[in-house]
Amino acid sequence: MRYHIIRGVGSALLYLHEEWEQVVLHRDVKASNVLLDADLNGRLEDFGLAKFHDHGSTPHTTNVVGTIGYLAPEITRTGKSTTCSDVFSFGTFMLEVACGRKPVESERPPEEVVLVEWVFECWKRGAILGTVDPRLDGNSVVEEMELILKLGLLCTHRTPSTFVSSYLNQESNAI
């Protein structure tokens, strides 16, 4: 079910970035901005911070907006949002869904405070599946959870939305 929800949100981002008449930068992709419809499809909502620009042009965003924990590092440095910023936020959302925890949890041990960094360190040690939400109690498809976790890491390390979509639709198996 989590994979199904993530696919819905990933498809929405691909549409906003590549397929609509203009590029739409959502600028606040996060779990609380994902709603579920009657069929439990993930729907991206709350476009209050969204910016539009023509395909092939450079977006002109100058204010740092979004939610701490989901902000791509370059936004805090430059104030500029791009489709890559949305993809970073989507990757953080994916990790949040897979791990069952928020992007920043200050009460955790220092090495676990920032979700993206913690999952990355676990991946480097070959222990990425140890980050899966313990509430799933082994009731998840291991291959799907591993895909979600690895794809979440790819998104937080500069992956274009078209690449993300192809993996969610299982058009490639190179992860």
Short mmCIF file of C-alpha atoms in Angstrom, two decimals:
data_model
loop_
_atom_site.label_atom_id
_atom_site.label_comp_id
_atom_site.label_asym_id
_atom_site.label_seq_id
_atom_site.Cartn_x
_atom_site.Cartn_y
_atom_site.Cartn_z
CA MET A 1 0.00 0.00 0.00
CA ARG A 2 2.82 2.45 0.83
CA TYR A 3 4.38 1.80 -2.56
CA HIS A 4 1.04 2.50 -4.25
CA ILE A 5 0.72 5.85 -2.45
CA ILE A 6 4.30 6.83 -3.34
CA ARG A 7 3.69 5.99 -7.01
CA GLY A 8 0.70 8.32 -7.05
CA VAL A 9 2.72 11.21 -5.64
CA GLY A 10 5.64 10.47 -7.98
CA SER A 11 3.30 10.50 -10.97
CA ALA A 12 1.87 13.83 -9.82
CA LEU A 13 5.35 15.37 -9.61
CA LEU A 14 6.28 14.06 -13.04
CA TYR A 15 3.11 15.60 -14.47
CA LEU A 16 3.78 18.94 -12.76
CA HIS A 17 7.42 19.06 -13.86
CA GLU A 18 7.28 17.57 -17.36
CA GLU A 19 3.78 17.12 -18.76
CA TRP A 20 1.63 20.15 -17.92
CA GLU A 21 1.69 23.24 -20.16
CA GLN A 22 4.04 24.98 -17.70
CA VAL A 23 6.52 23.68 -15.15
CA VAL A 24 4.97 23.73 -11.69
CA LEU A 25 7.34 23.89 -8.73
CA HIS A 26 5.30 22.66 -5.76
CA ARG A 27 7.92 23.81 -3.21
CA ASP A 28 6.35 21.99 -0.25
CA VAL A 29 6.22 18.25 -1.00
CA LYS A 30 5.75 16.53 2.36
CA ALA A 31 3.58 13.88 3.99
CA SER A 32 0.98 16.31 5.33
CA ASN A 33 0.45 17.59 1.77
CA VAL A 34 -0.45 14.12 0.49
CA LEU A 35 -4.09 13.10 0.68
CA LEU A 36 -5.59 9.72 -0.09
CA ASP A 37 -8.64 9.30 -2.32
CA ALA A 38 -11.30 6.60 -1.93
CA ASP A 39 -9.01 4.07 -3.66
CA LEU A 40 -6.05 5.03 -1.44
CA ASN A 41 -4.23 6.76 -4.29
CA GLY A 42 -1.74 9.38 -3.10
CA ARG A 43 -2.77 12.89 -4.20
CA LEU A 44 -0.44 15.87 -3.87
CA GLU A 45 -2.24 18.94 -2.56
CA ASP A 46 -1.66 22.43 -1.11
CA PHE A 47 -0.28 24.48 -3.96
CA GLY A 48 -0.11 27.67 -1.89
CA LEU A 49 3.67 27.97 -2.35
CA ALA A 50 3.74 26.73 -5.97
CA LYS A 51 5.48 28.70 -8.72
CA PHE A 52 5.00 28.34 -12.46
CA HIS A 53 7.43 28.90 -15.31
CA ASP A 54 7.68 27.98 -18.96
CA HIS A 55 9.41 24.79 -20.03
CA GLY A 56 13.01 25.56 -20.96
CA SER A 57 13.16 28.74 -18.89
CA THR A 58 14.83 29.32 -15.55
CA PRO A 59 12.53 29.67 -12.53
CA HIS A 60 12.76 32.94 -10.64
CA THR A 61 12.27 32.03 -7.00
CA THR A 62 14.16 33.96 -4.38
CA ASN A 63 12.46 33.24 -1.07
CA VAL A 64 13.30 30.24 1.05
CA VAL A 65 9.96 28.47 1.43
CA GLY A 66 9.03 24.94 2.37
CA THR A 67 9.29 22.78 5.45
CA ILE A 68 12.43 22.07 7.47
CA GLY A 69 13.59 18.52 6.88
CA TYR A 70 12.23 18.48 3.33
CA LEU A 71 14.25 21.41 1.97
CA ALA A 72 16.99 20.60 -0.51
CA PRO A 73 20.36 21.88 0.77
CA GLU A 74 20.78 24.33 -2.11
CA ILE A 75 17.54 26.14 -1.22
CA THR A 76 18.96 27.23 2.12
CA ARG A 77 22.11 28.47 0.36
CA THR A 78 20.59 30.15 -2.72
CA GLY A 79 16.89 30.61 -1.97
CA LYS A 80 16.14 29.19 -5.43
CA SER A 81 13.71 26.32 -5.96
CA THR A 82 13.93 24.00 -8.95
CA THR A 83 12.38 20.71 -10.01
CA CYS A 84 15.37 19.06 -8.31
CA SER A 85 14.29 20.71 -5.04
CA ASP A 86 10.86 19.09 -5.37
CA VAL A 87 12.50 15.74 -6.16
CA PHE A 88 14.65 16.06 -3.03
CA SER A 89 11.52 16.69 -0.96
CA PHE A 90 9.82 13.71 -2.62
CA GLY A 91 12.81 11.53 -1.73
CA THR A 92 12.56 12.65 1.88
CA PHE A 93 8.83 11.87 1.79
CA MET A 94 9.62 8.38 0.45
CA LEU A 95 12.08 7.74 3.28
CA GLU A 96 9.54 9.01 5.79
CA VAL A 97 6.89 6.62 4.46
CA ALA A 98 9.29 3.65 4.43
CA CYS A 99 10.84 4.33 7.83
CA GLY A 100 7.73 5.54 9.65
CA ARG A 101 9.42 8.60 11.09
CA LYS A 102 9.70 12.32 10.48
CA PRO A 103 12.57 13.87 8.49
CA VAL A 104 14.04 15.48 11.61
CA GLU A 105 13.60 14.04 15.11
CA SER A 106 15.74 15.90 17.64
CA GLU A 107 15.08 13.38 20.43
CA ARG A 108 16.91 10.63 18.51
CA PRO A 109 20.61 9.80 19.00
CA PRO A 110 22.78 12.32 17.09
CA GLU A 111 23.51 9.94 14.20
CA GLU A 112 19.76 9.37 13.67
CA VAL A 113 18.39 12.94 13.96
CA VAL A 114 18.26 13.66 10.20
CA LEU A 115 16.40 10.88 8.40
CA VAL A 116 18.14 11.27 5.02
CA GLU A 117 21.61 11.10 6.59
CA TRP A 118 20.70 8.14 8.83
CA VAL A 119 19.28 6.06 5.96
CA PHE A 120 22.32 6.92 3.82
CA GLU A 121 24.72 5.77 6.55
CA CYS A 122 22.75 2.53 7.00
CA TRP A 123 22.86 1.96 3.23
CA LYS A 124 26.66 2.45 3.22
CA ARG A 125 26.93 -0.22 5.93
CA GLY A 126 24.71 -2.62 3.96
CA ALA A 127 21.94 -2.32 6.54
CA ILE A 128 19.33 -0.29 4.67
CA LEU A 129 16.49 -2.70 5.49
CA GLY A 130 17.15 -2.02 9.17
CA THR A 131 15.56 1.40 8.63
CA VAL A 132 12.15 0.00 7.62
CA ASP A 133 9.26 1.04 9.87
CA PRO A 134 9.20 -1.55 12.69
CA ARG A 135 5.39 -1.27 12.81
CA LEU A 136 5.29 -3.17 9.53
CA ASP A 137 6.46 -6.22 11.50
CA GLY A 138 7.69 -8.05 8.42
CA ASN A 139 4.35 -7.57 6.62
CA SER A 140 5.88 -5.61 3.75
CA VAL A 141 7.31 -6.80 0.48
CA VAL A 142 11.07 -6.64 1.09
CA GLU A 143 11.88 -5.82 -2.55
CA GLU A 144 9.40 -2.91 -2.56
CA MET A 145 10.73 -1.48 0.68
CA GLU A 146 14.31 -1.75 -0.54
CA LEU A 147 13.31 -0.03 -3.80
CA ILE A 148 11.55 2.78 -1.92
CA LEU A 149 14.53 3.33 0.38
CA LYS A 150 17.13 3.31 -2.39
CA LEU A 151 15.02 5.49 -4.65
CA GLY A 152 14.46 7.89 -1.75
CA LEU A 153 18.23 8.16 -1.38
CA LEU A 154 18.66 8.70 -5.12
CA CYS A 155 16.10 11.51 -5.01
CA THR A 156 17.98 13.22 -2.21
CA HIS A 157 21.18 13.05 -4.24
CA ARG A 158 20.16 14.88 -7.47
CA THR A 159 17.96 12.54 -9.50
CA PRO A 160 15.63 13.96 -12.19
CA SER A 161 11.89 13.20 -11.86
CA THR A 162 11.79 11.25 -15.15
CA PHE A 163 14.36 8.81 -13.73
CA VAL A 164 12.32 8.44 -10.55
CA SER A 165 9.15 7.75 -12.53
CA SER A 166 10.79 5.02 -14.60
CA TYR A 167 11.89 3.20 -11.43
CA LEU A 168 8.49 3.53 -9.80
CA ASN A 169 6.99 2.04 -12.95
CA GLN A 170 9.67 -0.71 -12.88
CA GLU A 171 11.09 0.16 -16.30
CA SER A 172 14.62 -0.43 -15.02
CA ASN A 173 16.32 -2.57 -12.39
CA ALA A 174 19.71 -0.92 -11.99
CA ILE A 175 19.32 0.27 -8.39
#
